[in-house]
mmCIF file of C-alpha atoms in Angstrom:
data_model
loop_
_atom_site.group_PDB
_atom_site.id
_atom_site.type_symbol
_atom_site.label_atom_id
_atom_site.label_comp_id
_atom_site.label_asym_id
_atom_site.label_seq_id
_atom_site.Cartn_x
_atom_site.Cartn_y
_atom_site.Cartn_z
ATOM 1 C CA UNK A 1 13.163 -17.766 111.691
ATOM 2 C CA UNK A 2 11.333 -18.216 114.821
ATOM 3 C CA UNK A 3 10.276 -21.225 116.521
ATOM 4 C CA UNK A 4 6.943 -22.643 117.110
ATOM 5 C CA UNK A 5 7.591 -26.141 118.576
ATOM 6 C CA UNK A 6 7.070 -24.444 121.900
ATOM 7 C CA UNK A 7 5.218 -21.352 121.103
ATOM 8 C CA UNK A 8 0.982 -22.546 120.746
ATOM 9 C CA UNK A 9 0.417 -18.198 120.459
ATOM 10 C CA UNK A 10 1.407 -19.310 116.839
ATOM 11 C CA UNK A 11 -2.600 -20.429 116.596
ATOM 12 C CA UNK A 12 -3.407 -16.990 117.696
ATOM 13 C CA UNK A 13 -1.274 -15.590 115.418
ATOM 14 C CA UNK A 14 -3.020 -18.012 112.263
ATOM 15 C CA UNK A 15 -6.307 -16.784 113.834
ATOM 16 C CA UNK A 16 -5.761 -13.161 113.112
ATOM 17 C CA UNK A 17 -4.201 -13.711 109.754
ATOM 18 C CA UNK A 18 -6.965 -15.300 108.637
ATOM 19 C CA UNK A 19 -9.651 -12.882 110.567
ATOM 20 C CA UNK A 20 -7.661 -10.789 107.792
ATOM 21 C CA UNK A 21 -8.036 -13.003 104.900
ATOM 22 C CA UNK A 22 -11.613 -13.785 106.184
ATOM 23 C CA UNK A 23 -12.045 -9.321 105.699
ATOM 24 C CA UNK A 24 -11.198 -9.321 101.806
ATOM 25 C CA UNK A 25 -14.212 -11.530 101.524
ATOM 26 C CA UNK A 26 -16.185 -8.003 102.201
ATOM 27 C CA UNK A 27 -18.517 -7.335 99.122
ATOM 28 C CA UNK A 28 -17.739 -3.943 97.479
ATOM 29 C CA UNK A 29 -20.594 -1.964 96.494
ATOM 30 C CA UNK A 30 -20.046 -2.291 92.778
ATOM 31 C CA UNK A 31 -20.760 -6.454 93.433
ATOM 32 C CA UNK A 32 -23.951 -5.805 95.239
ATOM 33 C CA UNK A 33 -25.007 -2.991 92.685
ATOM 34 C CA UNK A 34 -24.317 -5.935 90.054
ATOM 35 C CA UNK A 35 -26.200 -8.756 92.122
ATOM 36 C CA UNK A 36 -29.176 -6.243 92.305
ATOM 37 C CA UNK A 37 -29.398 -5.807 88.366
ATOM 38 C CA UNK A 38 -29.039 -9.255 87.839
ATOM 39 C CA UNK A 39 -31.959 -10.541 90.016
ATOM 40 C CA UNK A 40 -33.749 -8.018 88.731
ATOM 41 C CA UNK A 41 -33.532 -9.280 85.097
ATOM 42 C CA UNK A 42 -34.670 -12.454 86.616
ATOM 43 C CA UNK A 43 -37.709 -11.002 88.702
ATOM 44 C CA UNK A 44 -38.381 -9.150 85.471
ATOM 45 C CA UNK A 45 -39.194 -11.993 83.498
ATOM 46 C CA UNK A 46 -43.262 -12.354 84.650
ATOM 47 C CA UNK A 47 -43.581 -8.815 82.815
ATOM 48 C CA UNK A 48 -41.548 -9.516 79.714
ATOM 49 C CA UNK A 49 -43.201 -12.982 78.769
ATOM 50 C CA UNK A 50 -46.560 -11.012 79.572
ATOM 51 C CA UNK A 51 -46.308 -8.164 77.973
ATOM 52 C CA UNK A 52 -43.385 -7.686 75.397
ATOM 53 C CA UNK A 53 -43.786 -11.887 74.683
ATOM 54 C CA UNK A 54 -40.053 -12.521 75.622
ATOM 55 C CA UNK A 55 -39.221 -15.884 76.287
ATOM 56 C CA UNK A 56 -37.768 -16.427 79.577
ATOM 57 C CA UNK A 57 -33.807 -17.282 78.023
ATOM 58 C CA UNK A 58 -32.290 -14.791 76.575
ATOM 59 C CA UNK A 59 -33.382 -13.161 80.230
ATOM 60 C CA UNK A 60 -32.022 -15.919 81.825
ATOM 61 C CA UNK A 61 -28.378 -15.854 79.462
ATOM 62 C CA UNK A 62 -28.262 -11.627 80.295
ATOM 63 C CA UNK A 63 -28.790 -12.947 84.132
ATOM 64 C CA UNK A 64 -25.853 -15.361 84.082
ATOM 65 C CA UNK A 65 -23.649 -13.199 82.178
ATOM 66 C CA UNK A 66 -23.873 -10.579 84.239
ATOM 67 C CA UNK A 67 -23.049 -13.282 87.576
ATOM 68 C CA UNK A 68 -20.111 -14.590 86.179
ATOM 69 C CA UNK A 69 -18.894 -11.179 85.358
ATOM 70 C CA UNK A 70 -19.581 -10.324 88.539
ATOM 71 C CA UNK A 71 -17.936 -13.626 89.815
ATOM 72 C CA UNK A 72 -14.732 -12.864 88.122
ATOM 73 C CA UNK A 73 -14.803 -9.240 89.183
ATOM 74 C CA UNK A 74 -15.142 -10.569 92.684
ATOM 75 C CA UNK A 75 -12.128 -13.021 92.500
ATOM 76 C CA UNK A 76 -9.785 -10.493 91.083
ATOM 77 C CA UNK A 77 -10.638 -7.984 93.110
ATOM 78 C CA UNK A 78 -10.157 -10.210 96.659
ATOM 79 C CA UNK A 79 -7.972 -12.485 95.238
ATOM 80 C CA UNK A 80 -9.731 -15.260 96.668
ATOM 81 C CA UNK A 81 -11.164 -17.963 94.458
ATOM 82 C CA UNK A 82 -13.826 -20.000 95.791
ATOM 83 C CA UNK A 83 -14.678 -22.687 93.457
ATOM 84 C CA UNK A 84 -17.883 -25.215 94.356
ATOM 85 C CA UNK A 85 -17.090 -27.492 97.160
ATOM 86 C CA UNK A 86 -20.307 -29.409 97.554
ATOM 87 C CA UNK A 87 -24.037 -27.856 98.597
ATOM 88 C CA UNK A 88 -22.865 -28.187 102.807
ATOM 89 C CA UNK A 89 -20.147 -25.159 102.357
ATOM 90 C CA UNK A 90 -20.312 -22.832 103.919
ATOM 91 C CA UNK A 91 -22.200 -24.528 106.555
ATOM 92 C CA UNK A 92 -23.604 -21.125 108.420
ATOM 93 C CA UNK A 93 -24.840 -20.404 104.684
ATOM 94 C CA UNK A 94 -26.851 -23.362 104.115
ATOM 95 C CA UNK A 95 -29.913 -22.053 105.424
ATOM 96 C CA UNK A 96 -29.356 -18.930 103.429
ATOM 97 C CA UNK A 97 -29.368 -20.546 100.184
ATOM 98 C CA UNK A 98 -32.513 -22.796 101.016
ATOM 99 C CA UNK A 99 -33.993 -18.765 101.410
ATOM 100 C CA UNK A 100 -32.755 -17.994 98.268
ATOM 101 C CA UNK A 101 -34.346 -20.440 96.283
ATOM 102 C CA UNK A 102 -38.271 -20.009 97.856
ATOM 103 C CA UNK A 103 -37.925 -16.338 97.414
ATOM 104 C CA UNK A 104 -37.297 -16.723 93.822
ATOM 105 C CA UNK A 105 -39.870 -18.947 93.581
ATOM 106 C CA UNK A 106 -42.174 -17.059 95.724
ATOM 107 C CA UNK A 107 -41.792 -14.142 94.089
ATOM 108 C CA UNK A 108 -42.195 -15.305 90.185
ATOM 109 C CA UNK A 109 -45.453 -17.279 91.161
ATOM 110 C CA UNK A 110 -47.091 -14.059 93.154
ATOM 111 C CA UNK A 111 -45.739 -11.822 90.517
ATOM 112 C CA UNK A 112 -47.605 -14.217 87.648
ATOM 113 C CA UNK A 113 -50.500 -14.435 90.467
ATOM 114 C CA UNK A 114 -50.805 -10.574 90.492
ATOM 115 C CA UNK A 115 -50.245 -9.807 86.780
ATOM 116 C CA UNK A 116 -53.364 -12.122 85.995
ATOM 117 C CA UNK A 117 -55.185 -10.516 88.277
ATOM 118 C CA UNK A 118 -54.353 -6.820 86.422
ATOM 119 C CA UNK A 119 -52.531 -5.842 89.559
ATOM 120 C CA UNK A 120 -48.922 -5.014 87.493
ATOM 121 C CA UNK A 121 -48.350 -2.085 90.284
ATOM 122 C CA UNK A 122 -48.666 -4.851 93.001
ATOM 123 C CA UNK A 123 -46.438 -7.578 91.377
ATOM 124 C CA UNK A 124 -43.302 -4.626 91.220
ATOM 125 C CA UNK A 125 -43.296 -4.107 94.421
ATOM 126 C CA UNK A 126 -43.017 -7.312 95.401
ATOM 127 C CA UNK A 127 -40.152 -7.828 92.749
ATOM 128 C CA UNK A 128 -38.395 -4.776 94.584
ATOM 129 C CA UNK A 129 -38.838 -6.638 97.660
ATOM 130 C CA UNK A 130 -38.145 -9.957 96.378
ATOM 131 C CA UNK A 131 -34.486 -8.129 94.969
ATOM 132 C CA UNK A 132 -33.785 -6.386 98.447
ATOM 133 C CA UNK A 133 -34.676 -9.635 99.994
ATOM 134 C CA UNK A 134 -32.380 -11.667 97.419
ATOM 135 C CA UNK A 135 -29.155 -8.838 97.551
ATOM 136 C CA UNK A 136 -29.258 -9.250 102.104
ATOM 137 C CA UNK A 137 -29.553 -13.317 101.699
ATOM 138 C CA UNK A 138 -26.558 -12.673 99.235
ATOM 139 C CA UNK A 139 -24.468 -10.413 102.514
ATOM 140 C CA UNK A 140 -25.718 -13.177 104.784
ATOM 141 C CA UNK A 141 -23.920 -16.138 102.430
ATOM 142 C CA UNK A 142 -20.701 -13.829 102.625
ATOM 143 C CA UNK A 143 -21.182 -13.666 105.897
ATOM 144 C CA UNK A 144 -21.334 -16.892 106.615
ATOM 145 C CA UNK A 145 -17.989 -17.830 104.219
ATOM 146 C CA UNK A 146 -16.315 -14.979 106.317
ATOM 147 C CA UNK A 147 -17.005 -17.183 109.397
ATOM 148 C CA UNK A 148 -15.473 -20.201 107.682
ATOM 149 C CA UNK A 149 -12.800 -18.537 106.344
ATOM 150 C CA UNK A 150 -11.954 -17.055 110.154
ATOM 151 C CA UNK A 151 -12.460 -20.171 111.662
ATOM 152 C CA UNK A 152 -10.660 -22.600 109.264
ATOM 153 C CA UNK A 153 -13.899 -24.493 108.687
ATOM 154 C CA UNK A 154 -12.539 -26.398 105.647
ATOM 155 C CA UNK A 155 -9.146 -26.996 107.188
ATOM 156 C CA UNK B 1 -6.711 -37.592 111.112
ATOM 157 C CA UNK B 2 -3.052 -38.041 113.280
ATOM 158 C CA UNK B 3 -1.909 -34.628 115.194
ATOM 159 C CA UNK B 4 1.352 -34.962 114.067
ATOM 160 C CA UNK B 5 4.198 -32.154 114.033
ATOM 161 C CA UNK B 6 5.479 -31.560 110.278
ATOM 162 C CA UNK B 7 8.897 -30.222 110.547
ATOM 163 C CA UNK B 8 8.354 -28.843 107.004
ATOM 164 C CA UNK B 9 5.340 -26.549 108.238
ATOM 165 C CA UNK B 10 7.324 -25.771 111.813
ATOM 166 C CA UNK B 11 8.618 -22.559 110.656
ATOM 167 C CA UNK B 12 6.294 -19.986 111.331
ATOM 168 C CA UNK B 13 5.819 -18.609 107.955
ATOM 169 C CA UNK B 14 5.253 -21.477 106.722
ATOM 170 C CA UNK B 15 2.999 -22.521 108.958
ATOM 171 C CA UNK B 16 0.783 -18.823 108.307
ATOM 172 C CA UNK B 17 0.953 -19.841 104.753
ATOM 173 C CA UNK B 18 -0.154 -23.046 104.678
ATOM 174 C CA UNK B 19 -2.803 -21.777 107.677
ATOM 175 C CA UNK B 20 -4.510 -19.385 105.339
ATOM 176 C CA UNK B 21 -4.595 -21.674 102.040
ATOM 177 C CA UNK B 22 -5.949 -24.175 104.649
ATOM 178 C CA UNK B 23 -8.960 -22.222 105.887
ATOM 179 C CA UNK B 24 -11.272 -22.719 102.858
ATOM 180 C CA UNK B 25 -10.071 -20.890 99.880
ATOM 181 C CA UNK B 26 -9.959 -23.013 96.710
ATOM 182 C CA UNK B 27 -6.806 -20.651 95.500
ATOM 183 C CA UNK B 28 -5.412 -17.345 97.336
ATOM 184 C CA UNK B 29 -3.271 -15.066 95.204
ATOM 185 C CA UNK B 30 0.113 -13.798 95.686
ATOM 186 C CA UNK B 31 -0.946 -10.304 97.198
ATOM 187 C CA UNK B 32 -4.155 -11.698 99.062
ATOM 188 C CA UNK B 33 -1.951 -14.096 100.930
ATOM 189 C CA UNK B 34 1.175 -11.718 101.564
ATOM 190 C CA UNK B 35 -1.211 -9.340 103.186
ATOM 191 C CA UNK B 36 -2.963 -11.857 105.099
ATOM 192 C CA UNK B 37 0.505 -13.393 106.302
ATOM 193 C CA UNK B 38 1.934 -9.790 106.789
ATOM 194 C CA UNK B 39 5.146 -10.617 104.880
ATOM 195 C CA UNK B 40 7.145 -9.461 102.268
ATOM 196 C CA UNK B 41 7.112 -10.743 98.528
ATOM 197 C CA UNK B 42 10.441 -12.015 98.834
ATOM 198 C CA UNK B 43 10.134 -14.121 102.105
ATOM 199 C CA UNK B 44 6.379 -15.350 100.190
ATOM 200 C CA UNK B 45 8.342 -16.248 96.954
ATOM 201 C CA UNK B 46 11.079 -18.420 99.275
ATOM 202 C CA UNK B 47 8.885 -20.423 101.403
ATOM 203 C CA UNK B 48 6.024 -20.737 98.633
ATOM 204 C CA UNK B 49 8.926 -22.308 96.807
ATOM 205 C CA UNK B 50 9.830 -24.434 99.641
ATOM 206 C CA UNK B 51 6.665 -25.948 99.824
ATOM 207 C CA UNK B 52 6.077 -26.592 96.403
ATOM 208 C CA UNK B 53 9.230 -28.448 96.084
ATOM 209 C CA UNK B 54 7.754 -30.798 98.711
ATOM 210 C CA UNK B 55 4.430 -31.205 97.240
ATOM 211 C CA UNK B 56 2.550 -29.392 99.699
ATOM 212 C CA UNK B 57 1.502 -26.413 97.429
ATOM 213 C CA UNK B 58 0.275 -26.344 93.551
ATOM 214 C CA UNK B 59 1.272 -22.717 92.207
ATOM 215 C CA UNK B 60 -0.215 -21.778 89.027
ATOM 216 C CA UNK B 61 0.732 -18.698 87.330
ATOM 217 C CA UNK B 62 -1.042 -16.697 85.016
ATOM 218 C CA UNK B 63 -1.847 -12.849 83.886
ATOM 219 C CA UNK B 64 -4.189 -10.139 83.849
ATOM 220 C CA UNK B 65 -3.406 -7.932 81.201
ATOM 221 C CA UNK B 66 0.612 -7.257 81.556
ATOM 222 C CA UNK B 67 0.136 -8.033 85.769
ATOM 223 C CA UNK B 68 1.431 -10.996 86.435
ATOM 224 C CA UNK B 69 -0.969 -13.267 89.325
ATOM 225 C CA UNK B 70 0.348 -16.152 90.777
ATOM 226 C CA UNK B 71 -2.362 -17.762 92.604
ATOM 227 C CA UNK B 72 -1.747 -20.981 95.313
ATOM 228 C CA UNK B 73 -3.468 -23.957 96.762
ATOM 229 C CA UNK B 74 -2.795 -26.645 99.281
ATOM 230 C CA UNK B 75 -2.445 -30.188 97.510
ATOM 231 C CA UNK B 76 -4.165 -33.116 99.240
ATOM 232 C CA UNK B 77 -0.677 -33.995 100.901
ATOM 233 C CA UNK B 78 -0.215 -30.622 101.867
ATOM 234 C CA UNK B 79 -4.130 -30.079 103.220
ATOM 235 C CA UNK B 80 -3.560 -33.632 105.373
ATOM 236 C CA UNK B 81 0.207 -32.261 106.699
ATOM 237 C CA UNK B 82 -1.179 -28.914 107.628
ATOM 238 C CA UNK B 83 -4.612 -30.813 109.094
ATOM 239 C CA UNK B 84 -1.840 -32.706 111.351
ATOM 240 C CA UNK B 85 0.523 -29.970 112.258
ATOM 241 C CA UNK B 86 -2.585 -27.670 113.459
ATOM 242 C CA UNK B 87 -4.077 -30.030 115.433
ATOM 243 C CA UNK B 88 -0.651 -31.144 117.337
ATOM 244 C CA UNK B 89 -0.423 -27.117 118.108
ATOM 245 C CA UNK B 90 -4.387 -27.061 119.420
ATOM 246 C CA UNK B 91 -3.358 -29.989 121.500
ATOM 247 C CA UNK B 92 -0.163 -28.329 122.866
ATOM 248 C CA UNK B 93 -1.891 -25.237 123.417
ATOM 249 C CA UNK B 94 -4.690 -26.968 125.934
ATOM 250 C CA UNK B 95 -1.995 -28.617 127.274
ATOM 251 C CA UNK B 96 -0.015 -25.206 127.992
ATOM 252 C CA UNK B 97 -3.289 -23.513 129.487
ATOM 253 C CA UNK B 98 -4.155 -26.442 131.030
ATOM 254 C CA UNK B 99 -0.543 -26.375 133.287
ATOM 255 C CA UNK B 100 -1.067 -22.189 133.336
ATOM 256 C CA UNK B 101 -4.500 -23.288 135.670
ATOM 257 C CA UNK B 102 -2.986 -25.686 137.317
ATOM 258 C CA UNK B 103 0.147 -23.345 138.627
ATOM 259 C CA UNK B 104 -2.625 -20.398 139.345
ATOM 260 C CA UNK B 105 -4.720 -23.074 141.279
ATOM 261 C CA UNK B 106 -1.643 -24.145 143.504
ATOM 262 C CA UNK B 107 -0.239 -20.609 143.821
ATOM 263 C CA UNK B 108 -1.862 -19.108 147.149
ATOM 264 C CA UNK B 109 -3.648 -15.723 146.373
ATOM 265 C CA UNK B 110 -2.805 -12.730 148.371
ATOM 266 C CA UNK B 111 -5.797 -12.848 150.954
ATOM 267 C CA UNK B 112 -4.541 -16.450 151.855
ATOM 268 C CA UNK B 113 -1.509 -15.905 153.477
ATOM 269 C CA UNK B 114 -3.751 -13.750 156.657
ATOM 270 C CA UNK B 115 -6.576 -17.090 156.475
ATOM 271 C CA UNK B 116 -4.668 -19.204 159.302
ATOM 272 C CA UNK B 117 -4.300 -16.654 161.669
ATOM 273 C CA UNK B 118 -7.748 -15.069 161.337
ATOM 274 C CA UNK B 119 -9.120 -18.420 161.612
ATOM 275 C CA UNK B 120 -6.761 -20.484 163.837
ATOM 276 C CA UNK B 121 -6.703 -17.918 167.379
ATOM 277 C CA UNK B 122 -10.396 -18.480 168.205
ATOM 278 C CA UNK B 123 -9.967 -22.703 168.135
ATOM 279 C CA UNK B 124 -6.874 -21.445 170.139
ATOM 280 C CA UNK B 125 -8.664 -19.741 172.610
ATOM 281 C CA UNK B 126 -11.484 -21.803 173.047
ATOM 282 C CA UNK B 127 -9.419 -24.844 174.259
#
């Protein structure tokens, strides 16, 4: 076995190993397909409490079944678990999930805003953009733990 | 944190395995971290073994379907050795560039060698 004592190219050799970890953390189109139906079940419920008088949790239980599914399909497929560190990790990603959360927001109130206003057409368009919007914040995160990962953030 | 060499993590196998479950991963499995490492099952089933003898990794097995998966994770100890041992190797690597600059910066460069004489006959003349 070689030796490193003397050898620092060893740290360029950990940084390309884990460029290559860093590359499984790639999201595979079946995971983005998946994040796509799921935020739109949640975008969808302005229209269902409106006009088929759904309540908003069995929308919200389809919406979290289908993320832990695709959680789990994620792991096993990269063979990297996660977990929840705390709300800093990854740090490139923190801005990322602030977005998340005021274009969910956003998007439910104008979507309420334009259904009361008989403007249904309006309010799906913006849930298709508020879906796009959500599915590239989601690439962005992964981006962002693909940095960490590279760089050994958490080391 | 101390930058400290760990003779345990030393080897360089070791050392890429203890690297990648390092970098941020909660667990890595088997095949995720003998691709990453570029080594064989065998030589990942040895040194894995190594290092969980000494408390540095927490192996947990387990199975999808009939596939066995045999994920990994640093332990604290292990996360603190490998914190130490990578930061006594980022230290001896600035210290190995460092020297590299040093010998390029003493080391005349080919255009040198003509300086003196294209400078030195005019002040020779002129006196």
């Amino acid at each position: 076995m070689r030796d490193v004592a003397r050898d620092p190219a060893a740290l360029e050799l950990l940084r390309v190993q884990r460029s290559r970890l860093a590359d499984r953390m790639r999201p595979r189109w079946w995971y983005l397909t998946g994040v796509a139906i799921m935020y739109a079940l949640v975008f969808a419920v302005p229209f269902t409490s409106q006009f088929l008088g759904v309540s908003i949790w069995p929308i919200f239980a389809a919406a979290s079944a289908v993320a832990c599914l695709l959680q789990w399909g994620m792991t096993r497929a990269t063979g990297i678990k996660m977990g929840f560190r705390n709300l800093r990790y990854p740090a490139a990603g923190r801005p990322t999930r602030i977005a998340v959360v005021v274009v969910s927001l956003a998007a439910i109130a104008t979507e309420h805003f334009l259904i009361d206003r008989g403007l249904p057409a309006a309010a799906i368009v913006v849930a298709a953009l508020a879906v796009a919007a959500e599915v590239a914040l989601l690439q962005a995160a992964l981006r962002g733990i693909r940095q960490e990962l590279r760089a050994g953030g958490a080391a | 944190m101390t930058a400290r060499p760990d003779p345990l993590i030393h080897p360089i196998t070791r050392l890429s395995i203890c690297g990648l479950l390092a970098a941020g991963a909660d667990w890595v499995e088997f095949a995720a971290l003998r691709d990453a490492a570029g080594i064989s099952d065998s030589v990942l089933s040895k040194q894995s073994r190594v290092l969980e003898d000494a408390g540095y990794v927490e192996v947990r097995k387990g199975a999808v379907g009939r596939r066995p998966r045999t994920w990994f994770r640093l332990t604290a100890e292990g996360r603190q050795a490998v914190q130490g041992h990578l930061a006594w190797l980022a230290q001896l690597e600035e210290a190995v560039s460092a020297s590299t600059w040093d010998a390029q910066q003493a080391r005349p460069l080919p255009g040198d060698r003509d300086q003196p004489r294209r400078v030195l006959p005019p002040l020779l003349g002129s006196s």
